Amino acid sequence: MSDFSQSPVIAVLGPTNTGKTHLAVERMCAHSSGMIGFPLRLLAREVYDRVVALKGENRVALVTGEEKIIPPDARWFLCTAEAMPVHRDFSFVAIDEAQLGINPERGHIFTDRMLNIRGRDETMILGSDSLRPLIEQLIPDAEIISRPRFSTLSYAGSRKLSRLPRRSAIVAFSLEDVYAIAEMLRRQHGGAAIVMGSLSPQTRNAQVKMYQDGEVDYLVATDAIGMGLNLDVSHVAFASLRKFDGRRRRRLTLAEIGQIAGRAGRHQKDGSFGVLSGLASSDELQPEEIERLEDHDFPRLEWLYWRNAEPDLTSVTDLIQSLEEAPGERLLHAAPEAVDLAVLKRLAQDPDVTRLAKGKNMVGLLWEAACIPDFRKVGADHQARFVAALWPYLAQGSGRIPHARMAQEIARLENVQGDISTLAARISAARSWSYIAQKSRWVEQAGVMVERTRALEARLSDAMHNQLTQRFVDKRTRMLMRGLMKDAVPQDVALEPDGAILVDGVEIGMLKGFQFVVPSDSRREDRKMLLAAAEKYLGPIMTDKADALAKAPDSELTLAADDAGQPVIYWQEARLAVLAKGKNLLHPEIKFDRALKDISPENSKKAEERVKQWVEVMKAKHLEGLVKIDALANDAATPASVRALFAQIVEVGGIIERRQIDQAVRALDNDLRGVARRGGLVFGALDIFHHALMKPGAVLWRNALFAALDEKPMIALPGDNAVHLKDWKFAVPEHASRLGFRRIGGEYVRVDMAERLVKQAHEARQAGPVFKIDPALATSLGLSAKVHEALLDMAGFVKTDEELSVSEAVRTAEADKTPEADKAKGEAEASAEVASSASSTPAAPKDKTVSSVSADSNDSEQAETPSPHWRWKGMGKPRSGKPKNNHSGKPRNKKSGKAGSRPRKTEPVLATAGGAFAELAALKKAMKK
C-alpha cells in the first residue's frame, strides 16, 4: 500500500456527464507517471486507447485480470480496480466510480483503493456526490470539488419500443431481455448494437463503433453503460427497474437509476430518460423520484463495504477468519461473502487441497487461485471444482500448469462456429484461461500462452460480433425505416441494370417488372414490413417503368406458361397478366397482376393499355387466319353455309377433322369453296385447317387461348417446327389437334405433313390402278414404314401383293364412273389443296427429339423390305356425323353407301384405263393452278 500521507487528496464528485474521467486523464498525463483504476475492463481499455494516442504505445500500460500490456518504459497505467499494482510508486493515482464501495460483490475493493492507495504527488477520487459525507469523515483532509452536469436531464415518460427516438439506449438486466429487445428493434428499426460487461473489449468496441458511426440508431445494454462509457446517447429507456444482484431480485436504487440515466446527453447536449411501456405499477417511477433524478439529488451513502486487504496467511483457517473479520470503523461494514471467499471455503473442505496448503506461501497461493474470477458465472461450487483441478499443478512439482494441458484446453475452445450463447460461453472460458496465462509463474511458456489466449479471444470476439450483427442488424430495414421518419434526410435511391434497388448503396430488394421482390435472405416476419416501407422509394421508379413499358417493343413482352401451367404475359421476367376464360376462344379475359394494381392509377392504366394492345397485335400476327375466319363468320355478307362452316372451325381453333364436318363441306359448291379458300382454309383429305396455324407462334397462342378457355394448364409443347412425335403422350385426344398433330397408329404427325403424304399418294395413282409410292418423303419426316402405311390406309389406300393386269385396269377405270369414284375424285382434290399450304407452313428438317427414327435407319428398312404396291379403295362415309374407318383393307361395295344418299354431281370421265389416267392428269394440272 502506498503511504504518502502528505500528498493531497482531491475528491471530484458529481452526477454523470460532468467530465470527471476526462479531468482525471488530463491530470494524470500532466504528471511524470500515473495510474487510474476503473470499474470495468471495457472502460480501462477505452481510456488506454485514448492515452496511447497522447503518450505513445511504448509508454502506456493496460492491466486487467485477462489482459496485461506493460511495455518496459510504461509510466501511465490504466487498470481495473482489482488489478491495480498497489505496491508500485506513481506520481498520480485515481480511483473511478468510488461509490461502488457499496456494491456487495466488489465494494470492498473500491473501499480499499479509496482509503489506502495514494499517489506521490496527487490522489484523485472520482464518484457520485452521494459519497460526500463518507469522504468528509473517512478522509477529512480531502479537498472536495463538485462538478455540475454540463447539460440537463429530463424525464420523457413511458414509451413503446417502436416510439423511441433515434440515438436511444435501452437498458435491460438479463441476457434474455437484451436479446428479445434487440430482436424487436431489428424488426422495427433495422437493428441495434449490444453492450454487455461480459463481452470482450474487442466485441464491445466493434458494437459501439457500429452505433457511434450511425450504422444503427439504437443500443441495447446492461447496466454496464452506467460505468463511465462515453456514448452518444440522447435517451435512456429502462426495460425494467429490477435486477438480480447475485442474491435476490430487487428494485434498483435511486442512485443506480441516476447513474444509468445520466448516460443520456453529452457535454452540453441535453438528454432524457424514461421507461418502456408495460412496466408493472410497482416499478413505475414516482413523481418524487423523477424530481430527484432530474435534480441529481440522491440519498447520501452512510457506509461502505470493507474486507481485510492484508489477511492472515498462517493457515487456511486463519485466512478465512481474517477475511471475515469485522471492520473497526462504524462507517464500514463487513462485505458479504463474495464468490472468491465462497470458493476458498469449499476448497478448505477438500483434504487433498488443504494437505498441500502448508505455510504462508502456499496458503497465499491457494487464496490467489481462489480469486480467479468466475467469468463463466457458474457459481461457487463449479468454480471451486475448476480451481481444485488446477491446484495440484500449482502446489506440486514445478508449480506450473503443464503446457500440454493448457494447450489442450485452449484448442478445445478454438471453434468459431455456433450461435451467440455458444460463443459467449467459449469467450467466458477463454477469459478464465487468459486470466491464468497472465500469471506468468503459473504456466509453462507464459509468453506463448498469453499470445494464444489473446488470439483465441480475438477470434471468438470477431465471431461473436458477426453473430450479433447478423442476428440483430438488418441494414435493409434500417434504410427503409429511416427514410420513413419525419426528419428523414434525402436518400439516394438507384435502380441497377439487373433490377436491384439500392438505397444509400444498400440493396433493399429486386424490382422485376413492377413487382418488388424482397431479398431471399430476409426473415419471413420482415417481409410485410419491407414491402410496405419500400413503397416510399418506388414511386418515381414505377413511373419510369410504366413509361418504359408503354414504349417497349413487342419483342420485349412474352407469353409463357408459369409453374402452374397458366398462360402468363411477362416483361423483363416479371408477371404482367394472365389470360383467363373470356366469352370465347379468341377473346380471353386479361387478368392483370396485383403488382400493377399496387402502383398509381395513372401508371397502372399505362401498363394495362400496353398489355391489351400487345395481345391484340400478337393475335393479329400469329392467328391472322383464325381472326380473319372469325370476322367472316360474323360478316353478314358471307354466305350462310360458309359462315356456318367458319363458325365451327373457329370454335375448334382452326384445325378440324374433315369427317366431323363432312356434310357441311359437301354442301359447298365450287364457288362457296372458293370463298372458304380465300379465307386461308385448306380442305385436306383428313383435316381442314388454316395453313398458317402450323407455325410455332400460332401453336403457342392457340395453346394459351385453349388453356384460358378451359381453365386448364397449357399443354407441353414439342420443339419448334416438329413434324413427327414418336414418344409423346397427350392427356386427352383433342390436345394433339390443338397442337396441329394427327394420331397415326401410336405416333403423331403434323396435319399439313400428313396431307402432303396423302397428296403424294394421289399423285402416284397416275401410274395406274396399282401403283407404288416413293417412301423418301415419309422417311425424311422420320416416319417408319408401319406409320406411313397406317396413314395411307386411313386416307383410303390399300396394299396389294401383285400388279393388276391391263384388263383389270380397264375394268377399274370403268368402275370409276360410279358415285364412289366421284367421291374418290373429291378426296383427291382435297389432298391436292395441300400443295398450296406446303409452301407457306414450316417443313423443318427432322428434329431427332421428336422424330420416330433416323433417316439412316429408315433407308436401311426400305432397302431390306421391297416397296409395296397400292391401289385406291376410297374412304368410308361417316355415319351420324361420326368418322368410321375401314381397316379391313378390302374394297367397299359400291352399293354400300347410306340409303337415300344423293350422289354428288360428277363430270364425265373416259370409260377406259387411259381415261382414268387422263382424269388424274387433269387433277394434277388443277393442283398446279
PDB file of C-alpha atoms in Angstrom, residues 84-329:
ATOM      1  CA  MET A  84      -4.103  -2.167  -9.825  1.00  0.00           C
ATOM      2  CA  PRO A  85      -0.439  -2.758  -8.916  1.00  0.00           C
ATOM      3  CA  VAL A  86      -0.837  -1.250  -5.474  1.00  0.00           C
ATOM      4  CA  HIS A  87       2.809  -1.606  -4.424  1.00  0.00           C
ATOM      5  CA  ARG A  88       4.237   0.488  -7.276  1.00  0.00           C
ATOM      6  CA  ASP A  89       5.114   4.144  -6.873  1.00  0.00           C
ATOM      7  CA  PHE A  90       3.172   6.623  -9.053  1.00  0.00           C
ATOM      8  CA  SER A  91       3.110  10.382  -9.052  1.00  0.00           C
ATOM      9  CA  PHE A  92      -0.619  10.380  -9.662  1.00  0.00           C
ATOM     10  CA  VAL A  93      -3.302   7.859  -8.629  1.00  0.00           C
ATOM     11  CA  ALA A  94      -7.061   7.946  -9.229  1.00  0.00           C
ATOM     12  CA  ILE A  95      -9.927   5.604  -8.475  1.00  0.00           C
ATOM     13  CA  ASP A  96     -13.017   5.961 -10.657  1.00  0.00           C
ATOM     14  CA  GLU A  97     -16.637   5.366  -9.609  1.00  0.00           C
ATOM     15  CA  ALA A  98     -15.633   5.104  -5.930  1.00  0.00           C
ATOM     16  CA  GLN A  99     -19.284   4.965  -4.845  1.00  0.00           C
ATOM     17  CA  LEU A 100     -19.178   1.302  -5.934  1.00  0.00           C
ATOM     18  CA  GLY A 101     -17.844   0.705  -2.432  1.00  0.00           C
ATOM     19  CA  ILE A 102     -21.482  -0.064  -1.674  1.00  0.00           C
ATOM     20  CA  ASN A 103     -21.528  -2.981  -4.147  1.00  0.00           C
ATOM     21  CA  PRO A 104     -21.974  -6.319  -2.280  1.00  0.00           C
ATOM     22  CA  GLU A 105     -19.614  -8.311  -4.518  1.00  0.00           C
ATOM     23  CA  ARG A 106     -16.829  -5.824  -5.312  1.00  0.00           C
ATOM     24  CA  GLY A 107     -17.436  -2.954  -2.923  1.00  0.00           C
ATOM     25  CA  HIS A 108     -14.594  -3.848  -0.571  1.00  0.00           C
ATOM     26  CA  ILE A 109     -12.084  -3.448  -3.440  1.00  0.00           C
ATOM     27  CA  PHE A 110     -13.177   0.140  -4.169  1.00  0.00           C
ATOM     28  CA  THR A 111     -13.253   0.969  -0.463  1.00  0.00           C
ATOM     29  CA  ASP A 112      -9.698  -0.312  -0.054  1.00  0.00           C
ATOM     30  CA  ARG A 113      -8.407   1.618  -3.088  1.00  0.00           C
ATOM     31  CA  MET A 114     -10.098   4.809  -1.942  1.00  0.00           C
ATOM     32  CA  LEU A 115      -8.735   4.580   1.598  1.00  0.00           C
ATOM     33  CA  ASN A 116      -5.289   3.137   1.021  1.00  0.00           C
ATOM     34  CA  ILE A 117      -3.902   3.875  -2.486  1.00  0.00           C
ATOM     35  CA  ARG A 118      -2.142   7.209  -2.810  1.00  0.00           C
ATOM     36  CA  GLY A 119      -0.140   8.984  -5.447  1.00  0.00           C
ATOM     37  CA  ARG A 120       3.174  10.518  -4.579  1.00  0.00           C
ATOM     38  CA  ASP A 121       2.068  13.955  -5.678  1.00  0.00           C
ATOM     39  CA  GLU A 122      -1.664  13.759  -6.105  1.00  0.00           C
ATOM     40  CA  THR A 123      -4.571  11.390  -5.472  1.00  0.00           C
ATOM     41  CA  MET A 124      -7.984  11.804  -7.031  1.00  0.00           C
ATOM     42  CA  ILE A 125     -11.229  10.122  -6.034  1.00  0.00           C
ATOM     43  CA  LEU A 126     -13.989  10.227  -8.661  1.00  0.00           C
ATOM     44  CA  GLY A 127     -17.546   9.415  -7.795  1.00  0.00           C
ATOM     45  CA  SER A 128     -21.108  10.387  -7.093  1.00  0.00           C
ATOM     46  CA  ASP A 129     -21.993  13.273  -4.822  1.00  0.00           C
ATOM     47  CA  SER A 130     -23.580  10.686  -2.536  1.00  0.00           C
ATOM     48  CA  LEU A 131     -20.022   9.900  -1.322  1.00  0.00           C
ATOM     49  CA  ARG A 132     -19.538  13.372   0.164  1.00  0.00           C
ATOM     50  CA  PRO A 133     -20.391  12.612   3.846  1.00  0.00           C
ATOM     51  CA  LEU A 134     -18.249   9.461   3.899  1.00  0.00           C
ATOM     52  CA  ILE A 135     -15.228  11.199   2.371  1.00  0.00           C
ATOM     53  CA  GLU A 136     -15.595  14.069   4.795  1.00  0.00           C
ATOM     54  CA  GLN A 137     -15.394  11.620   7.684  1.00  0.00           C
ATOM     55  CA  LEU A 138     -13.035   8.926   6.379  1.00  0.00           C
ATOM     56  CA  ILE A 139     -10.624  11.288   4.582  1.00  0.00           C
ATOM     57  CA  PRO A 140     -11.038  14.619   6.415  1.00  0.00           C
ATOM     58  CA  ASP A 141      -8.091  16.235   4.632  1.00  0.00           C
ATOM     59  CA  ALA A 142      -9.525  15.601   1.179  1.00  0.00           C
ATOM     60  CA  GLU A 143     -10.460  18.565  -0.983  1.00  0.00           C
ATOM     61  CA  ILE A 144     -13.926  18.085  -2.360  1.00  0.00           C
ATOM     62  CA  ILE A 145     -14.766  19.565  -5.749  1.00  0.00           C
ATOM     63  CA  SER A 146     -18.332  19.459  -7.035  1.00  0.00           C
ATOM     64  CA  ARG A 147     -18.716  19.107 -10.780  1.00  0.00           C
ATOM     65  CA  PRO A 148     -22.096  20.181 -12.129  1.00  0.00           C
ATOM     66  CA  ARG A 149     -23.628  18.353 -15.050  1.00  0.00           C
ATOM     67  CA  PHE A 150     -22.936  20.062 -18.388  1.00  0.00           C
ATOM     68  CA  SER A 151     -26.461  19.512 -19.693  1.00  0.00           C
ATOM     69  CA  THR A 152     -29.944  18.948 -18.334  1.00  0.00           C
ATOM     70  CA  LEU A 153     -31.575  15.568 -17.882  1.00  0.00           C
ATOM     71  CA  SER A 154     -35.362  15.351 -18.085  1.00  0.00           C
ATOM     72  CA  TYR A 155     -37.956  12.636 -17.737  1.00  0.00           C
ATOM     73  CA  ALA A 156     -39.696  11.701 -21.013  1.00  0.00           C
ATOM     74  CA  GLY A 157     -42.286   9.331 -19.584  1.00  0.00           C
ATOM     75  CA  SER A 158     -43.301   5.881 -20.731  1.00  0.00           C
ATOM     76  CA  ARG A 159     -42.967   4.952 -24.409  1.00  0.00           C
ATOM     77  CA  LYS A 160     -43.428   1.930 -26.614  1.00  0.00           C
ATOM     78  CA  LEU A 161     -40.277   0.434 -28.036  1.00  0.00           C
ATOM     79  CA  SER A 162     -41.412   1.355 -31.543  1.00  0.00           C
ATOM     80  CA  ARG A 163     -41.801   5.012 -30.475  1.00  0.00           C
ATOM     81  CA  LEU A 164     -38.345   5.542 -29.034  1.00  0.00           C
ATOM     82  CA  PRO A 165     -36.346   8.337 -30.671  1.00  0.00           C
ATOM     83  CA  ARG A 166     -33.166   7.696 -32.545  1.00  0.00           C
ATOM     84  CA  ARG A 167     -29.915   7.530 -30.551  1.00  0.00           C
ATOM     85  CA  SER A 168     -31.660   5.763 -27.677  1.00  0.00           C
ATOM     86  CA  ALA A 169     -30.147   3.234 -25.289  1.00  0.00           C
ATOM     87  CA  ILE A 170     -32.446   0.577 -23.851  1.00  0.00           C
ATOM     88  CA  VAL A 171     -31.255  -0.926 -20.585  1.00  0.00           C
ATOM     89  CA  ALA A 172     -32.174  -4.453 -19.522  1.00  0.00           C
ATOM     90  CA  PHE A 173     -30.855  -6.665 -16.738  1.00  0.00           C
ATOM     91  CA  SER A 174     -30.952 -10.173 -18.194  1.00  0.00           C
ATOM     92  CA  LEU A 175     -29.459 -11.761 -21.259  1.00  0.00           C
ATOM     93  CA  GLU A 176     -32.892 -12.922 -22.440  1.00  0.00           C
ATOM     94  CA  ASP A 177     -34.312  -9.390 -22.226  1.00  0.00           C
ATOM     95  CA  VAL A 178     -31.334  -7.893 -24.033  1.00  0.00           C
ATOM     96  CA  TYR A 179     -31.707 -10.321 -26.948  1.00  0.00           C
ATOM     97  CA  ALA A 180     -35.505 -10.009 -27.097  1.00  0.00           C
ATOM     98  CA  ILE A 181     -35.353  -6.206 -27.223  1.00  0.00           C
ATOM     99  CA  ALA A 182     -32.598  -6.259 -29.833  1.00  0.00           C
ATOM    100  CA  GLU A 183     -34.676  -8.596 -31.982  1.00  0.00           C
ATOM    101  CA  MET A 184     -37.707  -6.285 -31.813  1.00  0.00           C
ATOM    102  CA  LEU A 185     -35.554  -3.296 -32.703  1.00  0.00           C
ATOM    103  CA  ARG A 186     -34.199  -5.184 -35.688  1.00  0.00           C
ATOM    104  CA  ARG A 187     -37.701  -5.762 -36.980  1.00  0.00           C
ATOM    105  CA  GLN A 188     -38.966  -2.260 -36.269  1.00  0.00           C
ATOM    106  CA  HIS A 189     -35.927  -0.062 -36.869  1.00  0.00           C
ATOM    107  CA  GLY A 190     -33.343  -2.178 -38.645  1.00  0.00           C
ATOM    108  CA  GLY A 191     -31.212  -3.246 -35.711  1.00  0.00           C
ATOM    109  CA  ALA A 192     -29.302  -2.356 -32.584  1.00  0.00           C
ATOM    110  CA  ALA A 193     -25.842  -2.613 -31.109  1.00  0.00           C
ATOM    111  CA  ILE A 194     -25.330  -4.593 -27.906  1.00  0.00           C
ATOM    112  CA  VAL A 195     -23.112  -3.674 -24.963  1.00  0.00           C
ATOM    113  CA  MET A 196     -22.684  -6.013 -22.003  1.00  0.00           C
ATOM    114  CA  GLY A 197     -19.975  -6.283 -19.405  1.00  0.00           C
ATOM    115  CA  SER A 198     -19.427  -9.927 -20.364  1.00  0.00           C
ATOM    116  CA  LEU A 199     -18.379  -9.013 -23.901  1.00  0.00           C
ATOM    117  CA  SER A 200     -14.728  -8.910 -24.721  1.00  0.00           C
ATOM    118  CA  PRO A 201     -13.332  -5.418 -25.335  1.00  0.00           C
ATOM    119  CA  GLN A 202     -12.904  -6.234 -28.997  1.00  0.00           C
ATOM    120  CA  THR A 203     -16.553  -7.248 -29.421  1.00  0.00           C
ATOM    121  CA  ARG A 204     -17.792  -4.351 -27.327  1.00  0.00           C
ATOM    122  CA  ASN A 205     -15.708  -1.844 -29.291  1.00  0.00           C
ATOM    123  CA  ALA A 206     -16.957  -3.220 -32.595  1.00  0.00           C
ATOM    124  CA  GLN A 207     -20.571  -2.959 -31.420  1.00  0.00           C
ATOM    125  CA  VAL A 208     -20.111   0.549 -30.025  1.00  0.00           C
ATOM    126  CA  LYS A 209     -18.367   1.683 -33.215  1.00  0.00           C
ATOM    127  CA  MET A 210     -21.359   0.441 -35.200  1.00  0.00           C
ATOM    128  CA  TYR A 211     -23.589   2.640 -33.032  1.00  0.00           C
ATOM    129  CA  GLN A 212     -21.279   5.648 -32.964  1.00  0.00           C
ATOM    130  CA  ASP A 213     -20.834   5.544 -36.753  1.00  0.00           C
ATOM    131  CA  GLY A 214     -24.595   5.597 -37.263  1.00  0.00           C
ATOM    132  CA  GLU A 215     -24.898   2.126 -38.756  1.00  0.00           C
ATOM    133  CA  VAL A 216     -27.631   1.518 -36.182  1.00  0.00           C
ATOM    134  CA  ASP A 217     -29.663   4.054 -34.242  1.00  0.00           C
ATOM    135  CA  TYR A 218     -30.268   2.060 -31.070  1.00  0.00           C
ATOM    136  CA  LEU A 219     -28.218   0.462 -28.336  1.00  0.00           C
ATOM    137  CA  VAL A 220     -29.305  -2.328 -26.023  1.00  0.00           C
ATOM    138  CA  ALA A 221     -27.183  -2.661 -22.912  1.00  0.00           C
ATOM    139  CA  THR A 222     -26.954  -3.871 -19.379  1.00  0.00           C
ATOM    140  CA  ASP A 223     -26.089  -1.501 -16.541  1.00  0.00           C
ATOM    141  CA  ALA A 224     -22.501  -1.672 -17.823  1.00  0.00           C
ATOM    142  CA  ILE A 225     -23.125   1.581 -19.698  1.00  0.00           C
ATOM    143  CA  GLY A 226     -23.595   3.346 -16.366  1.00  0.00           C
ATOM    144  CA  MET A 227     -19.915   2.899 -15.562  1.00  0.00           C
ATOM    145  CA  GLY A 228     -18.491   5.820 -17.496  1.00  0.00           C
ATOM    146  CA  LEU A 229     -18.644   4.532 -21.070  1.00  0.00           C
ATOM    147  CA  ASN A 230     -18.726   7.550 -23.352  1.00  0.00           C
ATOM    148  CA  LEU A 231     -21.560   7.095 -25.827  1.00  0.00           C
ATOM    149  CA  ASP A 232     -23.547   9.469 -27.976  1.00  0.00           C
ATOM    150  CA  VAL A 233     -26.887   8.667 -26.320  1.00  0.00           C
ATOM    151  CA  SER A 234     -29.813  11.098 -26.354  1.00  0.00           C
ATOM    152  CA  HIS A 235     -32.350   8.998 -24.480  1.00  0.00           C
ATOM    153  CA  VAL A 236     -32.127   6.156 -21.965  1.00  0.00           C
ATOM    154  CA  ALA A 237     -35.117   3.831 -21.626  1.00  0.00           C
ATOM    155  CA  PHE A 238     -35.367   1.270 -18.850  1.00  0.00           C
ATOM    156  CA  ALA A 239     -36.881  -2.045 -19.880  1.00  0.00           C
ATOM    157  CA  SER A 240     -37.087  -2.875 -16.190  1.00  0.00           C
ATOM    158  CA  LEU A 241     -36.269  -1.283 -12.858  1.00  0.00           C
ATOM    159  CA  ARG A 242     -35.453  -4.609 -11.215  1.00  0.00           C
ATOM    160  CA  LYS A 243     -32.382  -6.781 -11.446  1.00  0.00           C
ATOM    161  CA  PHE A 244     -30.866  -9.869  -9.878  1.00  0.00           C
ATOM    162  CA  ASP A 245     -27.810  -8.810  -7.898  1.00  0.00           C
ATOM    163  CA  GLY A 246     -26.439 -12.298  -7.372  1.00  0.00           C
ATOM    164  CA  ARG A 247     -28.522 -12.980  -4.276  1.00  0.00           C
ATOM    165  CA  ARG A 248     -32.006 -11.689  -4.931  1.00  0.00           C
ATOM    166  CA  ARG A 249     -34.117  -9.821  -7.434  1.00  0.00           C
ATOM    167  CA  ARG A 250     -34.532  -6.258  -6.218  1.00  0.00           C
ATOM    168  CA  ARG A 251     -35.524  -2.829  -7.426  1.00  0.00           C
ATOM    169  CA  LEU A 252     -32.743  -0.500  -8.496  1.00  0.00           C
ATOM    170  CA  THR A 253     -31.768   2.157  -6.023  1.00  0.00           C
ATOM    171  CA  LEU A 254     -32.327   5.757  -6.992  1.00  0.00           C
ATOM    172  CA  ALA A 255     -28.565   6.239  -7.265  1.00  0.00           C
ATOM    173  CA  GLU A 256     -28.260   3.282  -9.647  1.00  0.00           C
ATOM    174  CA  ILE A 257     -31.101   4.618 -11.797  1.00  0.00           C
ATOM    175  CA  GLY A 258     -29.445   8.022 -11.859  1.00  0.00           C
ATOM    176  CA  GLN A 259     -26.057   6.541 -12.743  1.00  0.00           C
ATOM    177  CA  ILE A 260     -27.507   4.799 -15.796  1.00  0.00           C
ATOM    178  CA  ALA A 261     -29.941   7.536 -16.839  1.00  0.00           C
ATOM    179  CA  GLY A 262     -27.106  10.042 -16.672  1.00  0.00           C
ATOM    180  CA  ARG A 263     -25.587   8.497 -19.802  1.00  0.00           C
ATOM    181  CA  ALA A 264     -28.205  10.412 -21.807  1.00  0.00           C
ATOM    182  CA  GLY A 265     -26.895  13.686 -23.164  1.00  0.00           C
ATOM    183  CA  ARG A 266     -23.291  14.529 -23.814  1.00  0.00           C
ATOM    184  CA  HIS A 267     -21.337  17.600 -22.795  1.00  0.00           C
ATOM    185  CA  GLN A 268     -23.783  20.441 -23.467  1.00  0.00           C
ATOM    186  CA  LYS A 269     -26.326  18.306 -25.313  1.00  0.00           C
ATOM    187  CA  ASP A 270     -29.418  17.670 -23.214  1.00  0.00           C
ATOM    188  CA  GLY A 271     -30.684  14.163 -22.600  1.00  0.00           C
ATOM    189  CA  SER A 272     -33.813  12.384 -21.446  1.00  0.00           C
ATOM    190  CA  PHE A 273     -34.753   9.168 -19.711  1.00  0.00           C
ATOM    191  CA  GLY A 274     -37.872   7.092 -19.292  1.00  0.00           C
ATOM    192  CA  VAL A 275     -39.246   3.591 -19.161  1.00  0.00           C
ATOM    193  CA  LEU A 276     -40.735   1.228 -21.695  1.00  0.00           C
ATOM    194  CA  SER A 277     -44.492   0.973 -21.529  1.00  0.00           C
ATOM    195  CA  GLY A 278     -45.794  -2.167 -19.893  1.00  0.00           C
ATOM    196  CA  LEU A 279     -43.842  -1.998 -16.620  1.00  0.00           C
ATOM    197  CA  ALA A 280     -45.625  -3.151 -13.515  1.00  0.00           C
ATOM    198  CA  SER A 281     -47.160  -0.327 -11.489  1.00  0.00           C
ATOM    199  CA  SER A 282     -44.807  -1.080  -8.607  1.00  0.00           C
ATOM    200  CA  ASP A 283     -41.855  -0.428 -10.899  1.00  0.00           C
ATOM    201  CA  GLU A 284     -43.090   2.865 -12.276  1.00  0.00           C
ATOM    202  CA  LEU A 285     -41.106   5.914 -11.276  1.00  0.00           C
ATOM    203  CA  GLN A 286     -42.901   8.042  -8.735  1.00  0.00           C
ATOM    204  CA  PRO A 287     -43.137  11.834  -9.141  1.00  0.00           C
ATOM    205  CA  GLU A 288     -40.780  12.498  -6.233  1.00  0.00           C
ATOM    206  CA  GLU A 289     -38.246  10.036  -7.674  1.00  0.00           C
ATOM    207  CA  ILE A 290     -38.411  11.731 -11.063  1.00  0.00           C
ATOM    208  CA  GLU A 291     -37.809  15.124  -9.474  1.00  0.00           C
ATOM    209  CA  ARG A 292     -34.761  13.889  -7.570  1.00  0.00           C
ATOM    210  CA  LEU A 293     -33.369  12.188 -10.679  1.00  0.00           C
ATOM    211  CA  GLU A 294     -33.712  15.369 -12.706  1.00  0.00           C
ATOM    212  CA  ASP A 295     -32.047  17.350  -9.881  1.00  0.00           C
ATOM    213  CA  HIS A 296     -29.365  14.681  -9.339  1.00  0.00           C
ATOM    214  CA  ASP A 297     -30.384  14.581  -5.699  1.00  0.00           C
ATOM    215  CA  PHE A 298     -29.569  11.094  -4.484  1.00  0.00           C
ATOM    216  CA  PRO A 299     -29.518   9.684  -0.942  1.00  0.00           C
ATOM    217  CA  ARG A 300     -26.185  10.074   0.785  1.00  0.00           C
ATOM    218  CA  LEU A 301     -24.215   6.893   1.426  1.00  0.00           C
ATOM    219  CA  GLU A 302     -23.972   6.074   5.099  1.00  0.00           C
ATOM    220  CA  TRP A 303     -21.398   3.249   4.941  1.00  0.00           C
ATOM    221  CA  LEU A 304     -19.203   1.249   2.571  1.00  0.00           C
ATOM    222  CA  TYR A 305     -18.296  -2.420   2.399  1.00  0.00           C
ATOM    223  CA  TRP A 306     -14.896  -3.417   3.711  1.00  0.00           C
ATOM    224  CA  ARG A 307     -12.793  -6.588   3.797  1.00  0.00           C
ATOM    225  CA  ASN A 308      -9.318  -7.134   5.193  1.00  0.00           C
ATOM    226  CA  ALA A 309      -6.964  -6.338   2.331  1.00  0.00           C
ATOM    227  CA  GLU A 310      -3.979  -7.968   4.148  1.00  0.00           C
ATOM    228  CA  PRO A 311      -5.411 -11.222   5.542  1.00  0.00           C
ATOM    229  CA  ASP A 312      -3.561 -13.666   7.820  1.00  0.00           C
ATOM    230  CA  LEU A 313      -1.865 -16.361   5.690  1.00  0.00           C
ATOM    231  CA  THR A 314      -0.691 -18.597   8.535  1.00  0.00           C
ATOM    232  CA  SER A 315      -3.223 -21.266   7.645  1.00  0.00           C
ATOM    233  CA  VAL A 316      -6.321 -21.681   5.539  1.00  0.00           C
ATOM    234  CA  THR A 317      -8.450 -21.416   8.683  1.00  0.00           C
ATOM    235  CA  ASP A 318      -6.722 -18.199   9.754  1.00  0.00           C
ATOM    236  CA  LEU A 319      -7.101 -16.840   6.212  1.00  0.00           C
ATOM    237  CA  ILE A 320     -10.839 -17.401   6.234  1.00  0.00           C
ATOM    238  CA  GLN A 321     -11.230 -15.895   9.702  1.00  0.00           C
ATOM    239  CA  SER A 322      -9.287 -12.764   8.778  1.00  0.00           C
ATOM    240  CA  LEU A 323     -11.315 -12.324   5.594  1.00  0.00           C
ATOM    241  CA  GLU A 324     -14.492 -12.453   7.674  1.00  0.00           C
ATOM    242  CA  GLU A 325     -13.108 -10.037  10.232  1.00  0.00           C
ATOM    243  CA  ALA A 326     -15.357  -7.092  11.084  1.00  0.00           C
ATOM    244  CA  PRO A 327     -14.020  -3.563  10.408  1.00  0.00           C
ATOM    245  CA  GLY A 328     -13.265  -1.326  13.370  1.00  0.00           C
ATOM    246  CA  GLU A 329     -14.960   1.704  11.806  1.00  0.00           C
TER     247      GLU A 329
END
